[in-house]
Amino acid sequence: MKKLIISLSSLLLLALLGIIGMNYMKDNGPRTRVISPSGSRIIVEEMSYYISGDKVFGKLFKPADINGNFPDSLGAFPMVIFFHEPLKTEWAENLVKTIVPKGVVGYTCGFRGGEKEAEAIVKRLRKESFVQDEMVFLICDSSCGNEIVKAVTKLGHKIQGLVLVEPTLTGKARETYVRYGREFLTITDTMKGNAASLIEDYLEERGALK
């Protein structure tokens, strides 16, 4: 009897440690429902990850059905991840809100780290049940373009496309852009007003929108 109690206690302890570990790796925050610019409903959820002990803050955007719920029955969705300058969230979030109703899941992240952090975030998100891991697209602004381009070269086939907003690339990132830039979508300052439709066309060309 004593051995049984000890065994059960050990199992409970292991289960508790597992739950704590899962919560340490990912932190889901408050969930709200908003209306997109097109009038569609969207679920917004704070989703942050711990990368090398540091907390990386982000927001998840999911399309909602007429009842305001995420349609799990439809399976996984293509994903768009927008890495942007910290604290400058408005334009990035509004852009993602516009795209999500077209049939994707979006994630915005105030990016402070290097290419390894970007790689880690992409790999974590690809494992989520609501993400089509073969249909992941990245967007980045000029503040983190160099790091994201370098991350894309390492992630390889895990990334289906890259959108660069007002890129100012240098070094190896610039060399990569010169070589493979035709595979990327570049949005200049004068194109930003039409960015959503340009990105939607880019996603459709690459099989993300049907």
GROMACS .gro file of C-alpha atoms in nm:
model
  210
    1MET     CA    1   0.000   0.000   0.000
    2LYS     CA    2   0.281   0.234   0.090
    3LYS     CA    3   0.455   0.163  -0.244
    4LEU     CA    4   0.130   0.233  -0.427
    5ILE     CA    5   0.092   0.569  -0.255
    6ILE     CA    6   0.452   0.661  -0.336
    7SER     CA    7   0.402   0.561  -0.701
    8LEU     CA    8   0.084   0.764  -0.731
    9SER     CA    9   0.253   1.063  -0.568
   10SER     CA   10   0.542   1.037  -0.815
   11LEU     CA   11   0.304   1.026  -1.110
   12LEU     CA   12   0.115   1.328  -0.984
   13LEU     CA   13   0.441   1.518  -0.934
   14LEU     CA   14   0.557   1.434  -1.287
   15ALA     CA   15   0.223   1.545  -1.430
   16LEU     CA   16   0.243   1.872  -1.236
   17LEU     CA   17   0.596   1.937  -1.360
   18GLY     CA   18   0.481   1.867  -1.715
   19ILE     CA   19   0.200   2.121  -1.686
   20ILE     CA   20   0.437   2.380  -1.538
   21GLY     CA   21   0.685   2.314  -1.819
   22MET     CA   22   0.419   2.361  -2.087
   23ASN     CA   23   0.308   2.688  -1.932
   24TYR     CA   24   0.669   2.804  -1.914
   25MET     CA   25   0.720   2.744  -2.285
   26LYS     CA   26   0.400   2.922  -2.390
   27ASP     CA   27   0.178   3.179  -2.223
   28ASN     CA   28  -0.177   3.235  -2.346
   29GLY     CA   29  -0.328   3.560  -2.229
   30PRO     CA   30  -0.669   3.732  -2.253
   31ARG     CA   31  -0.889   3.667  -2.555
   32THR     CA   32  -1.108   3.930  -2.719
   33ARG     CA   33  -1.329   3.952  -3.027
   34VAL     CA   34  -1.295   4.241  -3.270
   35ILE     CA   35  -1.432   4.343  -3.609
   36SER     CA   36  -1.197   4.355  -3.907
   37PRO     CA   37  -1.196   4.649  -4.153
   38SER     CA   38  -1.416   4.436  -4.383
   39GLY     CA   39  -1.670   4.374  -4.106
   40SER     CA   40  -1.569   4.014  -4.034
   41ARG     CA   41  -1.527   3.887  -3.680
   42ILE     CA   42  -1.179   3.809  -3.550
   43ILE     CA   43  -1.056   3.649  -3.229
   44VAL     CA   44  -0.749   3.819  -3.079
   45GLU     CA   45  -0.546   3.636  -2.818
   46GLU     CA   46  -0.224   3.729  -2.644
   47MET     CA   47   0.026   3.449  -2.706
   48SER     CA   48   0.380   3.487  -2.579
   49TYR     CA   49   0.672   3.244  -2.588
   50TYR     CA   50   0.975   3.195  -2.369
   51ILE     CA   51   1.287   3.186  -2.586
   52SER     CA   52   1.614   3.114  -2.402
   53GLY     CA   53   1.453   3.232  -2.079
   54ASP     CA   54   1.327   3.562  -2.222
   55LYS     CA   55   0.958   3.628  -2.279
   56VAL     CA   56   0.869   3.727  -2.634
   57PHE     CA   57   0.530   3.900  -2.649
   58GLY     CA   58   0.293   3.845  -2.938
   59LYS     CA   59  -0.071   3.850  -3.048
   60LEU     CA   60  -0.261   3.579  -3.231
   61PHE     CA   61  -0.541   3.664  -3.477
   62LYS     CA   62  -0.792   3.397  -3.583
   63PRO     CA   63  -1.094   3.419  -3.814
   64ALA     CA   64  -1.424   3.371  -3.629
   65ASP     CA   65  -1.754   3.219  -3.742
   66ILE     CA   66  -2.094   3.390  -3.711
   67ASN     CA   67  -2.104   3.294  -3.343
   68GLY     CA   68  -1.766   3.451  -3.277
   69ASN     CA   69  -1.584   3.119  -3.238
   70PHE     CA   70  -1.279   2.982  -3.415
   71PRO     CA   71  -1.396   2.707  -3.654
   72ASP     CA   72  -1.185   2.412  -3.531
   73SER     CA   73  -1.388   2.183  -3.756
   74LEU     CA   74  -1.221   2.342  -4.061
   75GLY     CA   75  -0.879   2.222  -3.950
   76ALA     CA   76  -0.550   2.409  -3.979
   77PHE     CA   77  -0.501   2.741  -4.159
   78PRO     CA   78  -0.209   2.905  -4.342
   79MET     CA   79  -0.020   3.140  -4.110
   80VAL     CA   80   0.116   3.492  -4.154
   81ILE     CA   81   0.374   3.607  -3.897
   82PHE     CA   82   0.452   3.980  -3.882
   83PHE     CA   83   0.778   4.076  -3.707
   84HIS     CA   84   0.775   4.449  -3.642
   85GLU     CA   85   0.948   4.720  -3.445
   86PRO     CA   86   0.863   4.698  -3.074
   87LEU     CA   87   0.582   4.929  -2.954
   88LYS     CA   88   0.487   5.020  -3.313
   89THR     CA   89   0.200   4.775  -3.331
   90GLU     CA   90  -0.093   4.962  -3.485
   91TRP     CA   91  -0.009   4.933  -3.855
   92ALA     CA   92   0.107   4.572  -3.824
   93GLU     CA   93  -0.202   4.462  -3.631
   94ASN     CA   94  -0.442   4.646  -3.864
   95LEU     CA   95  -0.276   4.485  -4.165
   96VAL     CA   96  -0.306   4.137  -4.016
   97LYS     CA   97  -0.670   4.201  -3.919
   98THR     CA   98  -0.743   4.285  -4.282
   99ILE     CA   99  -0.580   3.966  -4.413
  100VAL     CA  100  -0.709   3.713  -4.157
  101PRO     CA  101  -1.074   3.703  -4.282
  102LYS     CA  102  -0.942   3.583  -4.619
  103GLY     CA  103  -0.864   3.246  -4.459
  104VAL     CA  104  -0.539   3.269  -4.262
  105VAL     CA  105  -0.425   3.288  -3.901
  106GLY     CA  106  -0.203   3.584  -3.811
  107TYR     CA  107   0.059   3.652  -3.546
  108THR     CA  108   0.228   3.984  -3.467
  109CYS     CA  109   0.543   4.015  -3.263
  110GLY     CA  110   0.744   4.315  -3.145
  111PHE     CA  111   1.086   4.186  -3.248
  112ARG     CA  112   1.393   4.261  -3.035
  113GLY     CA  113   1.608   3.954  -3.095
  114GLY     CA  114   1.826   3.804  -3.364
  115GLU     CA  115   1.773   3.545  -3.632
  116LYS     CA  116   1.779   3.256  -3.382
  117GLU     CA  117   1.485   3.408  -3.193
  118ALA     CA  118   1.291   3.443  -3.519
  119GLU     CA  119   1.369   3.080  -3.608
  120ALA     CA  120   1.252   2.963  -3.264
  121ILE     CA  121   0.922   3.154  -3.287
  122VAL     CA  122   0.850   3.018  -3.635
  123LYS     CA  123   0.924   2.661  -3.526
  124ARG     CA  124   0.697   2.696  -3.220
  125LEU     CA  125   0.409   2.837  -3.423
  126ARG     CA  126   0.440   2.568  -3.690
  127LYS     CA  127   0.366   2.310  -3.418
  128GLU     CA  128   0.032   2.468  -3.323
  129SER     CA  129  -0.267   2.254  -3.422
  130PHE     CA  130  -0.438   2.542  -3.603
  131VAL     CA  131  -0.140   2.608  -3.835
  132GLN     CA  132  -0.069   2.446  -4.172
  133ASP     CA  133   0.301   2.397  -4.116
  134GLU     CA  134   0.372   2.388  -4.490
  135MET     CA  135   0.201   2.726  -4.540
  136VAL     CA  136   0.387   2.976  -4.319
  137PHE     CA  137   0.460   3.329  -4.447
  138LEU     CA  138   0.667   3.600  -4.282
  139ILE     CA  139   0.629   3.978  -4.294
  140CYS     CA  140   0.888   4.215  -4.151
  141ASP     CA  141   0.947   4.588  -4.139
  142SER     CA  142   1.277   4.765  -4.191
  143SER     CA  143   1.373   4.746  -3.822
  144CYS     CA  144   1.431   4.371  -3.836
  145GLY     CA  145   1.466   4.297  -4.207
  146ASN     CA  146   1.830   4.187  -4.186
  147GLU     CA  147   1.764   3.931  -3.912
  148ILE     CA  148   1.446   3.796  -4.068
  149VAL     CA  149   1.603   3.750  -4.412
  150LYS     CA  150   1.892   3.559  -4.252
  151ALA     CA  151   1.643   3.348  -4.055
  152VAL     CA  152   1.450   3.267  -4.374
  153THR     CA  153   1.765   3.137  -4.542
  154LYS     CA  154   1.813   2.894  -4.252
  155LEU     CA  155   1.448   2.792  -4.222
  156GLY     CA  156   1.440   2.709  -4.593
  157HIS     CA  157   1.137   2.502  -4.697
  158LYS     CA  158   0.965   2.577  -4.365
  159ILE     CA  159   0.882   2.924  -4.506
  160GLN     CA  160   0.657   2.957  -4.810
  161GLY     CA  161   0.706   3.330  -4.864
  162LEU     CA  162   0.846   3.656  -4.727
  163VAL     CA  163   0.710   4.011  -4.739
  164LEU     CA  164   0.955   4.297  -4.678
  165VAL     CA  165   0.807   4.634  -4.580
  166GLU     CA  166   1.037   4.925  -4.668
  167PRO     CA  167   1.351   4.707  -4.646
  168THR     CA  168   1.691   4.858  -4.569
  169LEU     CA  169   1.912   4.552  -4.597
  170THR     CA  170   2.287   4.527  -4.554
  171GLY     CA  171   2.557   4.261  -4.564
  172LYS     CA  172   2.453   3.898  -4.618
  173ALA     CA  173   2.085   3.988  -4.603
  174ARG     CA  174   2.134   4.230  -4.890
  175GLU     CA  175   2.320   3.964  -5.089
  176THR     CA  176   2.034   3.720  -5.032
  177TYR     CA  177   1.782   3.980  -5.144
  178VAL     CA  178   1.975   4.053  -5.464
  179ARG     CA  179   1.987   3.681  -5.541
  180TYR     CA  180   1.636   3.573  -5.441
  181GLY     CA  181   1.441   3.899  -5.425
  182ARG     CA  182   1.206   3.791  -5.703
  183GLU     CA  183   1.069   3.526  -5.465
  184PHE     CA  184   0.988   3.791  -5.204
  185LEU     CA  185   0.724   4.063  -5.202
  186THR     CA  186   0.871   4.409  -5.145
  187ILE     CA  187   0.643   4.689  -5.024
  188THR     CA  188   0.784   5.040  -5.051
  189ASP     CA  189   0.659   5.348  -4.868
  190THR     CA  190   0.437   5.449  -5.161
  191MET     CA  191   0.284   5.100  -5.172
  192LYS     CA  192   0.189   5.075  -4.804
  193GLY     CA  193  -0.162   5.205  -4.861
  194ASN     CA  194  -0.226   4.907  -5.088
  195ALA     CA  195  -0.024   4.657  -4.881
  196ALA     CA  196  -0.315   4.434  -4.776
  197SER     CA  197  -0.433   4.361  -5.131
  198LEU     CA  198  -0.074   4.309  -5.252
  199ILE     CA  199  -0.011   4.059  -4.973
  200GLU     CA  200  -0.340   3.881  -5.043
  201ASP     CA  201  -0.240   3.844  -5.410
  202TYR     CA  202   0.101   3.712  -5.301
  203LEU     CA  203  -0.061   3.457  -5.067
  204GLU     CA  204  -0.303   3.346  -5.337
  205GLU     CA  205  -0.024   3.300  -5.592
  206ARG     CA  206   0.153   3.071  -5.347
  207GLY     CA  207  -0.150   2.858  -5.269
  208ALA     CA  208  -0.243   2.996  -4.928
  209LEU     CA  209  -0.582   3.141  -5.029
  210LYS     CA  210  -0.844   2.935  -5.209
   0.00000   0.00000   0.00000
